[in-house]
Amino acid sequence: MRIVAGQFKGRPIQAPKSDATRPTSDRARESLFNMLAHAPWAPDLDGARVIDLFAGSGALGFEAISRGASFCLFVDTAHAARGAIRQNIDTLSLFGKTRIHRRSATDLGEKPAGLGTPFNLAFMDPPYHKGLVEPCLNVLRAGGWLAEDALIVVETAADEDPDLTGWDLITDRSIGAAKVWFLKAA
């Protein structure tokens, strides 16, 4: 895997040494970020505060930083995932722009004050077919993790249909075996 565009274009990203993660492919990330770069409803990546939930390798968060995001919080419970993210942070020298949060994305609690202002862009790429989208969306809202106009980008299996009650679906796209949903709070 490599970063597709921006400051770190072409730089490799380490993935966890585990079958438990399913990294978003370079092609899928390119499609996703092309939409974010050109859609009138997407936040400006320049200076964006990003949260990467179920982060795995951190590919989505690192791509956002490469394209101008000012900060990314990577959230994952898996030891191998956090190790890969830590290695990528070290390789890219991103210590001041990143933080790793060892917490379940479905049990975040209140956003700690030390993490700064709420996030205006959230990536959520949970394991497929586990019913994790709805509880994660609920804790993001209840815990004050999201800015008022935040965009949430959710990746699911193409055949999944999460309950998005309470969220405005801006659009969705099929990308290979995945479906990407673009949401804002209703």
mmCIF file of N, CA and C in Angstrom, residues 79-180:
data_model
loop_
_atom_site.group_PDB
_atom_site.id
_atom_site.type_symbol
_atom_site.label_atom_id
_atom_site.label_comp_id
_atom_site.label_asym_id
_atom_site.label_seq_id
_atom_site.Cartn_x
_atom_site.Cartn_y
_atom_site.Cartn_z
ATOM 1 N N HIS A 79 -3.819 -4.683 18.836
ATOM 2 C CA HIS A 79 -2.404 -4.417 19.089
ATOM 3 C C HIS A 79 -1.624 -4.314 17.772
ATOM 4 N N ALA A 80 -1.871 -5.235 16.832
ATOM 5 C CA ALA A 80 -1.147 -5.221 15.558
ATOM 6 C C ALA A 80 -1.448 -3.955 14.763
ATOM 7 N N ALA A 81 -2.700 -3.510 14.791
ATOM 8 C CA ALA A 81 -3.070 -2.283 14.075
ATOM 9 C C ALA A 81 -2.363 -1.071 14.673
ATOM 10 N N ARG A 82 -2.404 -0.952 15.993
ATOM 11 C CA ARG A 82 -1.740 0.187 16.630
ATOM 12 C C ARG A 82 -0.240 0.163 16.365
ATOM 13 N N GLY A 83 0.351 -1.012 16.317
ATOM 14 C CA GLY A 83 1.784 -1.124 16.007
ATOM 15 C C GLY A 83 2.092 -0.646 14.598
ATOM 16 N N ALA A 84 1.250 -1.021 13.641
ATOM 17 C CA ALA A 84 1.454 -0.586 12.252
ATOM 18 C C ALA A 84 1.274 0.923 12.139
ATOM 19 N N ILE A 85 0.253 1.461 12.813
ATOM 20 C CA ILE A 85 0.023 2.912 12.783
ATOM 21 C C ILE A 85 1.217 3.636 13.391
ATOM 22 N N ARG A 86 1.697 3.149 14.531
ATOM 23 C CA ARG A 86 2.858 3.756 15.195
ATOM 24 C C ARG A 86 4.066 3.749 14.261
ATOM 25 N N GLN A 87 4.279 2.638 13.565
ATOM 26 C CA GLN A 87 5.400 2.544 12.622
ATOM 27 C C GLN A 87 5.223 3.547 11.478
ATOM 28 N N ASN A 88 3.996 3.689 10.972
ATOM 29 C CA ASN A 88 3.746 4.651 9.894
ATOM 30 C C ASN A 88 3.946 6.094 10.372
ATOM 31 N N ILE A 89 3.508 6.386 11.594
ATOM 32 C CA ILE A 89 3.725 7.725 12.164
ATOM 33 C C ILE A 89 5.217 8.019 12.242
ATOM 34 N N ASP A 90 5.983 7.043 12.709
ATOM 35 C CA ASP A 90 7.427 7.210 12.836
ATOM 36 C C ASP A 90 8.081 7.404 11.464
ATOM 37 N N THR A 91 7.713 6.560 10.506
ATOM 38 C CA THR A 91 8.294 6.634 9.167
ATOM 39 C C THR A 91 8.011 7.975 8.497
ATOM 40 N N LEU A 92 6.802 8.496 8.704
ATOM 41 C CA LEU A 92 6.402 9.753 8.062
ATOM 42 C C LEU A 92 6.686 10.982 8.936
ATOM 43 N N SER A 93 7.248 10.769 10.128
ATOM 44 C CA SER A 93 7.553 11.851 11.080
ATOM 45 C C SER A 93 6.328 12.719 11.368
ATOM 46 N N LEU A 94 5.252 12.077 11.806
ATOM 47 C CA LEU A 94 3.991 12.773 12.044
ATOM 48 C C LEU A 94 3.583 12.803 13.514
ATOM 49 N N PHE A 95 4.536 12.838 14.417
ATOM 50 C CA PHE A 95 4.223 12.788 15.845
ATOM 51 C C PHE A 95 3.334 13.934 16.307
ATOM 52 N N GLY A 96 3.536 15.136 15.868
ATOM 53 C CA GLY A 96 2.737 16.272 16.318
ATOM 54 C C GLY A 96 1.367 16.373 15.668
ATOM 55 N N LYS A 97 1.152 15.626 14.583
ATOM 56 C CA LYS A 97 -0.105 15.713 13.842
ATOM 57 C C LYS A 97 -1.017 14.506 14.073
ATOM 58 N N THR A 98 -0.598 13.588 14.917
ATOM 59 C CA THR A 98 -1.354 12.349 15.076
ATOM 60 C C THR A 98 -1.408 11.928 16.542
ATOM 61 N N ARG A 99 -2.350 11.063 16.810
ATOM 62 C CA ARG A 99 -2.437 10.432 18.120
ATOM 63 C C ARG A 99 -3.171 9.107 17.938
ATOM 64 N N ILE A 100 -2.796 8.119 18.731
ATOM 65 C CA ILE A 100 -3.447 6.810 18.682
ATOM 66 C C ILE A 100 -4.288 6.659 19.943
ATOM 67 N N HIS A 101 -5.529 6.258 19.766
ATOM 68 C CA HIS A 101 -6.464 6.096 20.882
ATOM 69 C C HIS A 101 -6.829 4.616 20.971
ATOM 70 N N ARG A 102 -6.393 3.960 22.038
ATOM 71 C CA ARG A 102 -6.676 2.535 22.228
ATOM 72 C C ARG A 102 -8.039 2.411 22.911
ATOM 73 N N ARG A 103 -9.046 2.390 22.094
ATOM 74 C CA ARG A 103 -10.412 2.352 22.592
ATOM 75 C C ARG A 103 -11.285 1.745 21.523
ATOM 76 N N SER A 104 -12.360 1.089 21.922
ATOM 77 C CA SER A 104 -13.328 0.582 20.959
ATOM 78 C C SER A 104 -14.070 1.761 20.344
ATOM 79 N N ALA A 105 -14.212 1.757 19.051
ATOM 80 C CA ALA A 105 -14.922 2.834 18.363
ATOM 81 C C ALA A 105 -16.403 2.855 18.723
ATOM 82 N N THR A 106 -16.907 1.794 19.314
ATOM 83 C CA THR A 106 -18.311 1.760 19.731
ATOM 84 C C THR A 106 -18.466 2.094 21.212
ATOM 85 N N ASP A 107 -17.359 2.419 21.889
ATOM 86 C CA ASP A 107 -17.389 2.737 23.320
ATOM 87 C C ASP A 107 -16.381 3.851 23.631
ATOM 88 N N LEU A 108 -16.509 4.951 22.926
ATOM 89 C CA LEU A 108 -15.546 6.048 23.067
ATOM 90 C C LEU A 108 -15.779 6.914 24.290
ATOM 91 N N GLY A 109 -17.007 6.976 24.771
ATOM 92 C CA GLY A 109 -17.311 7.880 25.873
ATOM 93 C C GLY A 109 -17.249 9.319 25.400
ATOM 94 N N GLU A 110 -17.071 10.237 26.349
ATOM 95 C CA GLU A 110 -16.975 11.664 26.027
ATOM 96 C C GLU A 110 -15.603 11.972 25.421
ATOM 97 N N LYS A 111 -15.581 12.902 24.456
ATOM 98 C CA LYS A 111 -14.310 13.318 23.866
ATOM 99 C C LYS A 111 -13.496 14.056 24.922
ATOM 100 N N PRO A 112 -12.288 13.584 25.206
ATOM 101 C CA PRO A 112 -11.446 14.283 26.186
ATOM 102 C C PRO A 112 -11.100 15.704 25.714
ATOM 103 N N ALA A 113 -11.105 16.644 26.624
ATOM 104 C CA ALA A 113 -10.790 18.037 26.292
ATOM 105 C C ALA A 113 -9.394 18.165 25.685
ATOM 106 N N GLY A 114 -8.468 17.299 26.101
ATOM 107 C CA GLY A 114 -7.099 17.348 25.609
ATOM 108 C C GLY A 114 -6.946 17.024 24.138
ATOM 109 N N LEU A 115 -8.014 16.544 23.508
ATOM 110 C CA LEU A 115 -7.946 16.234 22.074
ATOM 111 C C LEU A 115 -8.324 17.425 21.200
ATOM 112 N N GLY A 116 -8.571 18.567 21.807
ATOM 113 C CA GLY A 116 -8.877 19.767 21.028
ATOM 114 C C GLY A 116 -10.327 19.816 20.592
ATOM 115 N N THR A 117 -10.565 20.590 19.555
ATOM 116 C CA THR A 117 -11.924 20.794 19.062
ATOM 117 C C THR A 117 -12.461 19.515 18.416
ATOM 118 N N PRO A 118 -13.788 19.422 18.293
ATOM 119 C CA PRO A 118 -14.371 18.238 17.648
ATOM 120 C C PRO A 118 -13.873 18.069 16.211
ATOM 121 N N PHE A 119 -14.034 16.873 15.706
ATOM 122 C CA PHE A 119 -13.519 16.507 14.378
ATOM 123 C C PHE A 119 -14.520 16.879 13.295
ATOM 124 N N ASN A 120 -14.011 17.404 12.177
ATOM 125 C CA ASN A 120 -14.908 17.760 11.083
ATOM 126 C C ASN A 120 -14.922 16.726 9.957
ATOM 127 N N LEU A 121 -14.108 15.676 10.078
ATOM 128 C CA LEU A 121 -14.135 14.583 9.110
ATOM 129 C C LEU A 121 -13.861 13.283 9.856
ATOM 130 N N ALA A 122 -14.776 12.328 9.689
ATOM 131 C CA ALA A 122 -14.622 11.023 10.345
ATOM 132 C C ALA A 122 -14.647 9.928 9.292
ATOM 133 N N PHE A 123 -13.679 9.023 9.391
ATOM 134 C CA PHE A 123 -13.660 7.824 8.556
ATOM 135 C C PHE A 123 -14.008 6.647 9.445
ATOM 136 N N MET A 124 -14.937 5.820 8.990
ATOM 137 C CA MET A 124 -15.347 4.649 9.746
ATOM 138 C C MET A 124 -15.323 3.445 8.800
ATOM 139 N N ASP A 125 -14.440 2.507 9.084
ATOM 140 C CA ASP A 125 -14.281 1.327 8.238
ATOM 141 C C ASP A 125 -14.311 0.080 9.127
ATOM 142 N N PRO A 126 -15.509 -0.234 9.699
ATOM 143 C CA PRO A 126 -15.597 -1.364 10.630
ATOM 144 C C PRO A 126 -15.524 -2.702 9.916
ATOM 145 N N PRO A 127 -15.249 -3.766 10.667
ATOM 146 C CA PRO A 127 -15.338 -5.101 10.065
ATOM 147 C C PRO A 127 -16.731 -5.294 9.455
ATOM 148 N N TYR A 128 -16.790 -5.899 8.294
ATOM 149 C CA TYR A 128 -18.054 -6.099 7.589
ATOM 150 C C TYR A 128 -18.981 -7.043 8.357
ATOM 151 N N HIS A 129 -20.270 -6.790 8.229
ATOM 152 C CA HIS A 129 -21.340 -7.659 8.741
ATOM 153 C C HIS A 129 -21.299 -7.889 10.251
ATOM 154 N N LYS A 130 -20.829 -6.918 11.014
ATOM 155 C CA LYS A 130 -20.773 -7.050 12.476
ATOM 156 C C LYS A 130 -21.745 -6.099 13.179
ATOM 157 N N GLY A 131 -22.482 -5.283 12.427
ATOM 158 C CA GLY A 131 -23.442 -4.368 13.023
ATOM 159 C C GLY A 131 -22.807 -3.255 13.838
ATOM 160 N N LEU A 132 -21.638 -2.776 13.439
ATOM 161 C CA LEU A 132 -20.910 -1.782 14.230
ATOM 162 C C LEU A 132 -21.142 -0.334 13.792
ATOM 163 N N VAL A 133 -21.755 -0.118 12.635
ATOM 164 C CA VAL A 133 -21.936 1.244 12.137
ATOM 165 C C VAL A 133 -22.849 2.049 13.061
ATOM 166 N N GLU A 134 -24.030 1.508 13.369
ATOM 167 C CA GLU A 134 -25.009 2.242 14.168
ATOM 168 C C GLU A 134 -24.476 2.590 15.559
ATOM 169 N N PRO A 135 -23.923 1.628 16.325
ATOM 170 C CA PRO A 135 -23.426 2.015 17.651
ATOM 171 C C PRO A 135 -22.275 3.012 17.595
ATOM 172 N N CYS A 136 -21.444 2.935 16.588
ATOM 173 C CA CYS A 136 -20.333 3.881 16.465
ATOM 174 C C CYS A 136 -20.861 5.284 16.165
ATOM 175 N N LEU A 137 -21.817 5.393 15.253
ATOM 176 C CA LEU A 137 -22.416 6.698 14.964
ATOM 177 C C LEU A 137 -23.039 7.292 16.221
ATOM 178 N N ASN A 138 -23.713 6.452 16.996
ATOM 179 C CA ASN A 138 -24.366 6.922 18.219
ATOM 180 C C ASN A 138 -23.364 7.478 19.228
ATOM 181 N N VAL A 139 -22.234 6.792 19.432
ATOM 182 C CA VAL A 139 -21.258 7.273 20.415
ATOM 183 C C VAL A 139 -20.521 8.519 19.925
ATOM 184 N N LEU A 140 -20.321 8.633 18.621
ATOM 185 C CA LEU A 140 -19.693 9.850 18.084
ATOM 186 C C LEU A 140 -20.553 11.066 18.403
ATOM 187 N N ARG A 141 -21.846 10.918 18.197
ATOM 188 C CA ARG A 141 -22.764 12.037 18.456
ATOM 189 C C ARG A 141 -22.886 12.293 19.955
ATOM 190 N N ALA A 142 -23.150 11.258 20.735
ATOM 191 C CA ALA A 142 -23.385 11.415 22.174
ATOM 192 C C ALA A 142 -22.147 11.929 22.908
ATOM 193 N N GLY A 143 -20.955 11.557 22.428
ATOM 194 C CA GLY A 143 -19.724 11.938 23.112
ATOM 195 C C GLY A 143 -19.138 13.273 22.693
ATOM 196 N N GLY A 144 -19.787 13.974 21.774
ATOM 197 C CA GLY A 144 -19.282 15.278 21.354
ATOM 198 C C GLY A 144 -18.027 15.203 20.499
ATOM 199 N N TRP A 145 -17.853 14.105 19.789
ATOM 200 C CA TRP A 145 -16.653 13.904 18.976
ATOM 201 C C TRP A 145 -16.680 14.674 17.654
ATOM 202 N N LEU A 146 -17.887 15.028 17.174
ATOM 203 C CA LEU A 146 -18.017 15.600 15.843
ATOM 204 C C LEU A 146 -18.394 17.078 15.878
ATOM 205 N N ALA A 147 -17.783 17.847 14.985
ATOM 206 C CA ALA A 147 -18.177 19.242 14.790
ATOM 207 C C ALA A 147 -19.593 19.255 14.216
ATOM 208 N N GLU A 148 -20.258 20.373 14.358
ATOM 209 C CA GLU A 148 -21.654 20.489 13.924
ATOM 210 C C GLU A 148 -21.851 20.118 12.458
ATOM 211 N N ASP A 149 -20.918 20.496 11.599
ATOM 212 C CA ASP A 149 -21.054 20.241 10.160
ATOM 213 C C ASP A 149 -20.164 19.084 9.678
ATOM 214 N N ALA A 150 -19.791 18.197 10.574
ATOM 215 C CA ALA A 150 -18.859 17.117 10.239
ATOM 216 C C ALA A 150 -19.406 16.198 9.145
ATOM 217 N N LEU A 151 -18.508 15.702 8.345
ATOM 218 C CA LEU A 151 -18.819 14.682 7.344
ATOM 219 C C LEU A 151 -18.319 13.348 7.873
ATOM 220 N N ILE A 152 -19.154 12.329 7.787
ATOM 221 C CA ILE A 152 -18.776 10.983 8.209
ATOM 222 C C ILE A 152 -18.757 10.112 6.963
ATOM 223 N N VAL A 153 -17.640 9.442 6.736
ATOM 224 C CA VAL A 153 -17.476 8.556 5.585
ATOM 225 C C VAL A 153 -17.433 7.131 6.134
ATOM 226 N N VAL A 154 -18.440 6.337 5.767
ATOM 227 C CA VAL A 154 -18.583 4.981 6.289
ATOM 228 C C VAL A 154 -18.379 3.987 5.158
ATOM 229 N N GLU A 155 -17.494 3.012 5.372
ATOM 230 C CA GLU A 155 -17.309 1.936 4.398
ATOM 231 C C GLU A 155 -17.930 0.666 4.953
ATOM 232 N N THR A 156 -18.776 0.030 4.146
ATOM 233 C CA THR A 156 -19.379 -1.245 4.506
ATOM 234 C C THR A 156 -19.196 -2.214 3.337
ATOM 235 N N ALA A 157 -19.576 -3.456 3.559
ATOM 236 C CA ALA A 157 -19.650 -4.396 2.445
ATOM 237 C C ALA A 157 -20.753 -3.912 1.508
ATOM 238 N N ALA A 158 -20.650 -4.213 0.230
ATOM 239 C CA ALA A 158 -21.615 -3.739 -0.758
ATOM 240 C C ALA A 158 -23.040 -4.190 -0.436
ATOM 241 N N ASP A 159 -23.180 -5.324 0.229
ATOM 242 C CA ASP A 159 -24.523 -5.848 0.523
ATOM 243 C C ASP A 159 -25.045 -5.448 1.904
ATOM 244 N N GLU A 160 -24.329 -4.610 2.626
ATOM 245 C CA GLU A 160 -24.802 -4.152 3.933
ATOM 246 C C GLU A 160 -25.696 -2.922 3.759
ATOM 247 N N ASP A 161 -26.653 -2.798 4.659
ATOM 248 C CA ASP A 161 -27.578 -1.669 4.634
ATOM 249 C C ASP A 161 -27.772 -1.174 6.063
ATOM 250 N N PRO A 162 -26.813 -0.383 6.586
ATOM 251 C CA PRO A 162 -26.903 0.049 7.982
ATOM 252 C C PRO A 162 -28.084 0.990 8.211
ATOM 253 N N ASP A 163 -28.563 1.005 9.442
ATOM 254 C CA ASP A 163 -29.632 1.915 9.833
ATOM 255 C C ASP A 163 -29.014 3.297 10.056
ATOM 256 N N LEU A 164 -29.377 4.229 9.217
ATOM 257 C CA LEU A 164 -28.802 5.575 9.282
ATOM 258 C C LEU A 164 -29.810 6.595 9.803
ATOM 259 N N THR A 165 -30.774 6.123 10.582
ATOM 260 C CA THR A 165 -31.773 7.007 11.171
ATOM 261 C C THR A 165 -31.071 8.083 12.000
ATOM 262 N N GLY A 166 -31.465 9.333 11.790
ATOM 263 C CA GLY A 166 -30.858 10.447 12.516
ATOM 264 C C GLY A 166 -29.672 11.055 11.795
ATOM 265 N N TRP A 167 -29.363 10.544 10.611
ATOM 266 C CA TRP A 167 -28.244 11.051 9.817
ATOM 267 C C TRP A 167 -28.740 11.362 8.417
ATOM 268 N N ASP A 168 -28.218 12.405 7.814
ATOM 269 C CA ASP A 168 -28.563 12.738 6.432
ATOM 270 C C ASP A 168 -27.585 12.025 5.508
ATOM 271 N N LEU A 169 -28.125 11.178 4.633
ATOM 272 C CA LEU A 169 -27.304 10.515 3.630
ATOM 273 C C LEU A 169 -27.115 11.482 2.469
ATOM 274 N N ILE A 170 -25.883 11.905 2.269
ATOM 275 C CA ILE A 170 -25.589 12.831 1.177
ATOM 276 C C ILE A 170 -25.529 12.063 -0.131
ATOM 277 N N THR A 171 -24.764 10.988 -0.130
ATOM 278 C CA THR A 171 -24.667 10.120 -1.300
ATOM 279 C C THR A 171 -23.991 8.827 -0.870
ATOM 280 N N ASP A 172 -24.022 7.844 -1.742
ATOM 281 C CA ASP A 172 -23.257 6.619 -1.513
ATOM 282 C C ASP A 172 -22.703 6.156 -2.851
ATOM 283 N N ARG A 173 -21.654 5.384 -2.765
ATOM 284 C CA ARG A 173 -20.984 4.882 -3.968
ATOM 285 C C ARG A 173 -20.514 3.455 -3.722
ATOM 286 N N SER A 174 -20.628 2.628 -4.748
ATOM 287 C CA SER A 174 -20.045 1.290 -4.703
ATOM 288 C C SER A 174 -18.642 1.384 -5.271
ATOM 289 N N ILE A 175 -17.699 0.822 -4.527
ATOM 290 C CA ILE A 175 -16.300 0.792 -4.972
ATOM 291 C C ILE A 175 -15.837 -0.649 -4.784
ATOM 292 N N GLY A 176 -15.850 -1.414 -5.860
ATOM 293 C CA GLY A 176 -15.488 -2.829 -5.778
ATOM 294 C C GLY A 176 -16.472 -3.578 -4.891
ATOM 295 N N ALA A 177 -15.956 -4.313 -3.902
ATOM 296 C CA ALA A 177 -16.788 -5.108 -2.990
ATOM 297 C C ALA A 177 -17.309 -4.275 -1.826
ATOM 298 N N ALA A 178 -17.020 -2.983 -1.831
ATOM 299 C CA ALA A 178 -17.412 -2.100 -0.729
ATOM 300 C C ALA A 178 -18.447 -1.085 -1.192
ATOM 301 N N LYS A 179 -19.134 -0.534 -0.202
ATOM 302 C CA LYS A 179 -20.031 0.594 -0.433
ATOM 303 C C LYS A 179 -19.601 1.681 0.538
ATOM 304 N N VAL A 180 -19.509 2.913 0.041
ATOM 305 C CA VAL A 180 -19.097 4.045 0.850
ATOM 306 C C VAL A 180 -20.283 4.993 0.971
#
